[in-house]
Tab-separated table of C-alpha atoms in Angstrom:
chain	number	residue	atom	x	y	z
G	16	UNK	CA	166.841	-66.159	128.062
G	17	UNK	CA	163.585	-66.411	130.011
G	18	UNK	CA	160.698	-64.307	128.736
G	19	UNK	CA	159.217	-61.636	131.002
G	20	UNK	CA	155.485	-62.037	131.579
G	21	UNK	CA	153.278	-59.339	133.078
G	22	UNK	CA	151.336	-60.483	136.143
G	23	UNK	CA	147.670	-61.375	135.635
G	24	UNK	CA	146.395	-58.332	137.577
G	25	UNK	CA	147.600	-56.147	134.688
G	26	UNK	CA	144.769	-57.419	132.433
G	27	UNK	CA	141.865	-55.653	134.218
G	28	UNK	CA	144.094	-52.624	134.722
G	29	UNK	CA	144.420	-52.250	130.932
G	30	UNK	CA	140.637	-52.101	130.636
G	31	UNK	CA	140.423	-49.397	133.297
G	32	UNK	CA	143.201	-47.445	131.586
G	33	UNK	CA	141.382	-47.654	128.266
G	34	UNK	CA	138.152	-46.342	129.796
G	35	UNK	CA	140.060	-43.499	131.464
G	36	UNK	CA	141.630	-42.471	128.153
G	37	UNK	CA	138.305	-42.549	126.328
G	38	UNK	CA	136.547	-40.682	129.149
G	39	UNK	CA	139.323	-38.116	129.313
G	40	UNK	CA	139.085	-37.520	125.583
G	41	UNK	CA	135.328	-37.007	125.759
G	42	UNK	CA	135.707	-34.644	128.738
G	43	UNK	CA	138.420	-32.612	126.996
G	44	UNK	CA	136.332	-32.313	123.834
G	45	UNK	CA	133.262	-31.249	125.805
G	46	UNK	CA	135.141	-28.664	127.851
G	47	UNK	CA	136.950	-27.367	124.800
G	48	UNK	CA	133.642	-26.851	123.075
G	49	UNK	CA	132.132	-25.059	126.052
G	50	UNK	CA	134.968	-22.638	126.708
G	51	UNK	CA	135.125	-21.593	123.051
G	52	UNK	CA	131.374	-21.370	122.549
G	53	UNK	CA	130.648	-17.981	120.906
G	54	UNK	CA	127.482	-17.703	122.986
G	55	UNK	CA	129.464	-17.582	126.233
G	56	UNK	CA	132.865	-16.029	125.631
G	57	UNK	CA	133.427	-14.793	122.100
G	58	UNK	CA	132.868	-11.554	120.213
G	59	UNK	CA	129.193	-10.707	119.934
G	60	UNK	CA	128.092	-12.264	123.226
G	61	UNK	CA	124.970	-10.281	124.139
G	62	UNK	CA	122.927	-11.650	127.037
G	63	UNK	CA	119.497	-10.334	127.935
G	64	UNK	CA	119.716	-8.317	131.130
G	65	UNK	CA	117.030	-8.215	133.850
G	66	UNK	CA	116.615	-4.500	133.121
G	67	UNK	CA	116.806	-3.201	129.519
G	68	UNK	CA	119.401	-0.539	130.318
G	69	UNK	CA	120.341	1.427	127.197
G	70	UNK	CA	123.905	2.718	127.070
G	71	UNK	CA	122.962	4.478	123.825
G	72	UNK	CA	120.556	6.654	125.807
G	73	UNK	CA	122.527	7.115	129.020
G	74	UNK	CA	126.122	7.350	127.728
G	75	UNK	CA	125.199	8.450	124.209
G	76	UNK	CA	122.251	10.862	124.202
G	77	UNK	CA	122.559	12.021	127.818
G	78	UNK	CA	126.389	12.051	127.756
G	79	UNK	CA	126.659	10.464	131.193
G	80	UNK	CA	130.288	9.758	132.064
G	81	UNK	CA	131.181	6.072	132.490
G	82	UNK	CA	132.445	6.835	135.987
G	83	UNK	CA	129.017	7.792	137.282
G	84	UNK	CA	128.030	4.116	137.279
G	85	UNK	CA	131.419	2.374	137.122
G	86	UNK	CA	132.904	4.568	139.814
G	87	UNK	CA	135.930	2.434	140.780
G	88	UNK	CA	137.449	2.149	137.331
G	89	UNK	CA	140.228	4.690	137.986
G	90	UNK	CA	141.020	3.404	141.464
G	91	UNK	CA	140.607	-0.371	141.479
G	92	UNK	CA	141.282	-3.448	139.404
G	93	UNK	CA	137.574	-3.941	138.746
G	94	UNK	CA	135.091	-1.546	137.176
G	95	UNK	CA	132.260	-1.744	139.684
G	96	UNK	CA	128.806	-2.849	138.655
G	97	UNK	CA	126.567	0.008	139.834
G	98	UNK	CA	124.465	-0.732	142.916
G	99	UNK	CA	120.734	-0.212	142.842
G	100	UNK	CA	121.217	3.027	144.778
G	101	UNK	CA	122.942	4.537	141.744
G	102	UNK	CA	119.953	3.745	139.532
G	103	UNK	CA	117.513	5.059	142.135
G	104	UNK	CA	119.242	8.444	142.096
G	105	UNK	CA	117.313	9.029	138.883
G	106	UNK	CA	114.668	6.298	138.899
G	107	UNK	CA	113.301	6.444	142.435
G	108	UNK	CA	110.135	4.412	143.078
G	109	UNK	CA	107.027	6.143	144.368
G	110	UNK	CA	106.213	5.600	148.031
G	111	UNK	CA	102.845	4.793	149.588
G	112	UNK	CA	101.933	8.462	149.330
G	113	UNK	CA	102.724	8.510	145.614
G	114	UNK	CA	105.800	10.687	146.092
G	115	UNK	CA	109.375	9.790	145.171
G	116	UNK	CA	112.273	10.256	147.558
G	117	UNK	CA	114.853	11.030	144.874
G	118	UNK	CA	114.806	11.368	141.077
G	119	UNK	CA	111.527	10.628	139.334
G	120	UNK	CA	112.386	9.613	135.777
G	121	UNK	CA	109.902	7.096	134.306
G	122	UNK	CA	108.543	6.200	137.724
G	123	UNK	CA	105.717	4.057	136.348
G	124	UNK	CA	107.716	2.186	133.707
G	125	UNK	CA	107.364	-1.603	134.134
G	126	UNK	CA	110.910	-1.945	132.750
G	127	UNK	CA	112.146	-0.513	136.048
G	128	UNK	CA	110.252	-2.994	138.222
G	129	UNK	CA	113.409	-5.070	138.980
G	130	UNK	CA	115.178	-1.876	140.128
G	131	UNK	CA	112.330	-0.826	142.386
G	132	UNK	CA	111.968	-4.354	143.790
G	133	UNK	CA	115.712	-4.454	144.474
G	134	UNK	CA	115.509	-1.108	146.251
G	135	UNK	CA	112.659	-2.272	148.477
G	136	UNK	CA	114.033	-5.740	149.242
G	137	UNK	CA	117.727	-4.921	149.524
G	138	UNK	CA	118.639	-7.740	147.133
G	139	UNK	CA	120.936	-6.864	144.240
G	140	UNK	CA	119.749	-6.923	140.654
G	141	UNK	CA	121.039	-10.083	138.947
G	142	UNK	CA	122.991	-8.369	136.171
G	143	UNK	CA	124.638	-10.782	133.728
G	144	UNK	CA	128.363	-10.384	133.233
G	145	UNK	CA	129.406	-9.844	129.611
G	146	UNK	CA	133.181	-9.384	129.642
G	147	UNK	CA	134.256	-12.431	131.604
G	148	UNK	CA	137.955	-13.283	131.736
G	149	UNK	CA	139.107	-16.651	133.118
G	150	UNK	CA	139.828	-16.723	136.841
G	151	UNK	CA	143.532	-17.313	136.205
G	152	UNK	CA	143.837	-14.002	134.324
G	153	UNK	CA	144.587	-10.783	136.219
G	154	UNK	CA	143.448	-7.548	134.597
G	155	UNK	CA	143.648	-4.157	136.278
G	156	UNK	CA	141.279	-1.493	134.949
G	157	UNK	CA	142.944	1.300	136.928
G	158	UNK	CA	146.373	0.570	135.442
G	159	UNK	CA	144.991	0.867	131.924
G	160	UNK	CA	142.709	3.903	132.152
G	161	UNK	CA	145.265	5.866	134.198
G	162	UNK	CA	147.756	5.193	131.404
G	163	UNK	CA	145.418	6.672	128.814
G	164	UNK	CA	143.788	3.540	127.388
G	165	UNK	CA	140.181	4.414	126.607
G	166	UNK	CA	137.172	2.240	127.391
G	167	UNK	CA	136.674	2.129	123.611
G	168	UNK	CA	139.814	0.065	123.049
G	169	UNK	CA	138.384	-2.949	124.881
G	170	UNK	CA	134.639	-2.360	124.972
G	171	UNK	CA	133.981	-0.556	121.694
G	172	UNK	CA	131.570	2.362	121.344
G	173	UNK	CA	129.437	1.506	124.347
G	174	UNK	CA	127.678	4.849	123.933
G	175	UNK	CA	126.170	3.570	120.682
G	176	UNK	CA	124.976	0.202	122.003
G	177	UNK	CA	121.317	-0.223	122.813
G	178	UNK	CA	122.227	-3.647	124.243
G	179	UNK	CA	125.857	-4.115	125.276
G	180	UNK	CA	127.814	-6.948	123.686
G	181	UNK	CA	131.425	-8.149	123.737
G	182	UNK	CA	133.218	-6.085	121.113
G	183	UNK	CA	136.739	-7.549	121.186
G	184	UNK	CA	138.256	-11.026	121.547
G	185	UNK	CA	139.868	-10.406	124.942
G	186	UNK	CA	142.160	-13.330	124.159
G	187	UNK	CA	145.770	-13.648	125.293
G	188	UNK	CA	147.038	-12.984	121.766
G	189	UNK	CA	144.852	-9.879	121.532
G	190	UNK	CA	146.193	-8.524	124.834
G	191	UNK	CA	149.819	-9.244	123.939
G	192	UNK	CA	149.428	-7.485	120.583
G	193	UNK	CA	148.337	-4.338	122.409
G	194	UNK	CA	151.119	-4.609	124.993
G	195	UNK	CA	153.679	-4.849	122.205
G	196	UNK	CA	152.223	-1.911	120.256
G	197	UNK	CA	150.218	0.273	122.658
G	198	UNK	CA	150.747	3.627	120.925
G	199	UNK	CA	147.560	3.607	118.844
G	200	UNK	CA	145.438	2.977	121.959
G	201	UNK	CA	146.772	5.869	124.020
G	202	UNK	CA	145.026	9.207	124.429
G	203	UNK	CA	145.096	12.029	127.000
G	204	UNK	CA	143.821	10.618	130.297
G	205	UNK	CA	141.125	13.291	130.573
G	206	UNK	CA	139.490	11.862	127.437
G	207	UNK	CA	139.603	8.193	128.423
G	208	UNK	CA	135.876	8.065	129.236
G	209	UNK	CA	134.860	10.477	126.481
G	210	UNK	CA	133.929	7.713	124.071
G	211	UNK	CA	133.261	9.963	121.065
G	212	UNK	CA	136.608	11.780	121.369
G	213	UNK	CA	138.487	12.351	118.138
G	214	UNK	CA	141.933	13.957	117.976
G	215	UNK	CA	142.405	17.389	116.356
G	216	UNK	CA	143.305	17.538	112.666
G	217	UNK	CA	146.944	18.368	113.410
G	218	UNK	CA	147.253	15.518	115.936
G	219	UNK	CA	150.398	13.388	115.700
G	220	UNK	CA	149.505	10.129	117.457
G	221	UNK	CA	153.008	8.667	117.408
G	222	UNK	CA	154.586	11.823	118.774
G	223	UNK	CA	151.960	12.077	121.510
G	224	UNK	CA	152.296	8.403	122.434
G	225	UNK	CA	156.095	8.620	122.593
G	226	UNK	CA	156.029	11.662	124.890
G	227	UNK	CA	153.152	10.286	126.968
G	228	UNK	CA	154.900	6.955	127.539
G	229	UNK	CA	158.160	8.635	128.537
G	230	UNK	CA	156.414	11.041	130.906
G	231	UNK	CA	154.336	8.329	132.574
G	232	UNK	CA	156.849	5.458	132.332
G	233	UNK	CA	154.468	3.308	130.311
G	234	UNK	CA	156.266	0.160	129.182
G	235	UNK	CA	153.790	-2.743	128.928
G	236	UNK	CA	155.287	-6.146	129.683
G	237	UNK	CA	154.517	-9.413	127.896
G	238	UNK	CA	155.955	-12.025	130.268
G	239	UNK	CA	153.585	-14.532	131.876
G	240	UNK	CA	153.632	-13.057	135.395
G	241	UNK	CA	151.974	-9.837	134.197
G	242	UNK	CA	148.572	-11.509	133.796
G	243	UNK	CA	149.016	-14.941	135.387
G	244	UNK	CA	149.755	-14.323	139.063
C-alpha cells in the first residue's frame, strides 16, 4: 500500500496555524482579564465623576425622588441620565448681571463649574456610566419598577452613597436567581423609589408577593430570549 504524503505547501501552513493558535490564546486571555476586571465591571466599581454629585444629600437628606432626575424609569427601558437642565433647576449659574435665572443653590461653588459650563456651551456633562451591562443583554427598567421591584434590589441604598458604586453583581446567574425567586424583591409599586421603605410589623411578604403576582400577572421567565434578543 502506497503511503500518503502531504504536499509541501502544508509545511508553512502549519507554522501559520501555530501562530494563530498562540495569538488566539493570548487574545482570549487578555480579553478575559479585561471583561472580568473588578475596576470596570464588578461589585464596588466607583469611578470619579466630573461633578461630585452626592446621592446621600439629594436622595437621602433632601428626600428627592429618584424620578426627578431619572424621569424615564417608569416608562422606558433605560433610566435616563439627567440633562444639565435638570441640575440647573436648582443650581442655576449667575448671569452677567449677577442674577440667576432659576434656582440659586451654591451658585459660586467651583464643584458646579462643569454644570455651568455645560449650560452655557450646550455640551453634555461627561458622566461616567457605572452600571454597564454588555450590549447583547436587554434589560427593561420600566418592566421591573412597574412590577414592584425597587431600585434598592439592583442598586443598593443609593440614598446613603456619597459616591455611587456598583452594589450587585449584575451577572446572568444573579438575574436568573431573582427571576426564579422574585417574591423577596417585590413591594407595593408606590414605594419602589422610596429607598428607605420598610414594611409594617404585621407584613407578610410571601402573602403580599403571591397576591401581587397574581393580580399583575408577574411570572418572570428564565429562557435565553428574555435577555438576549
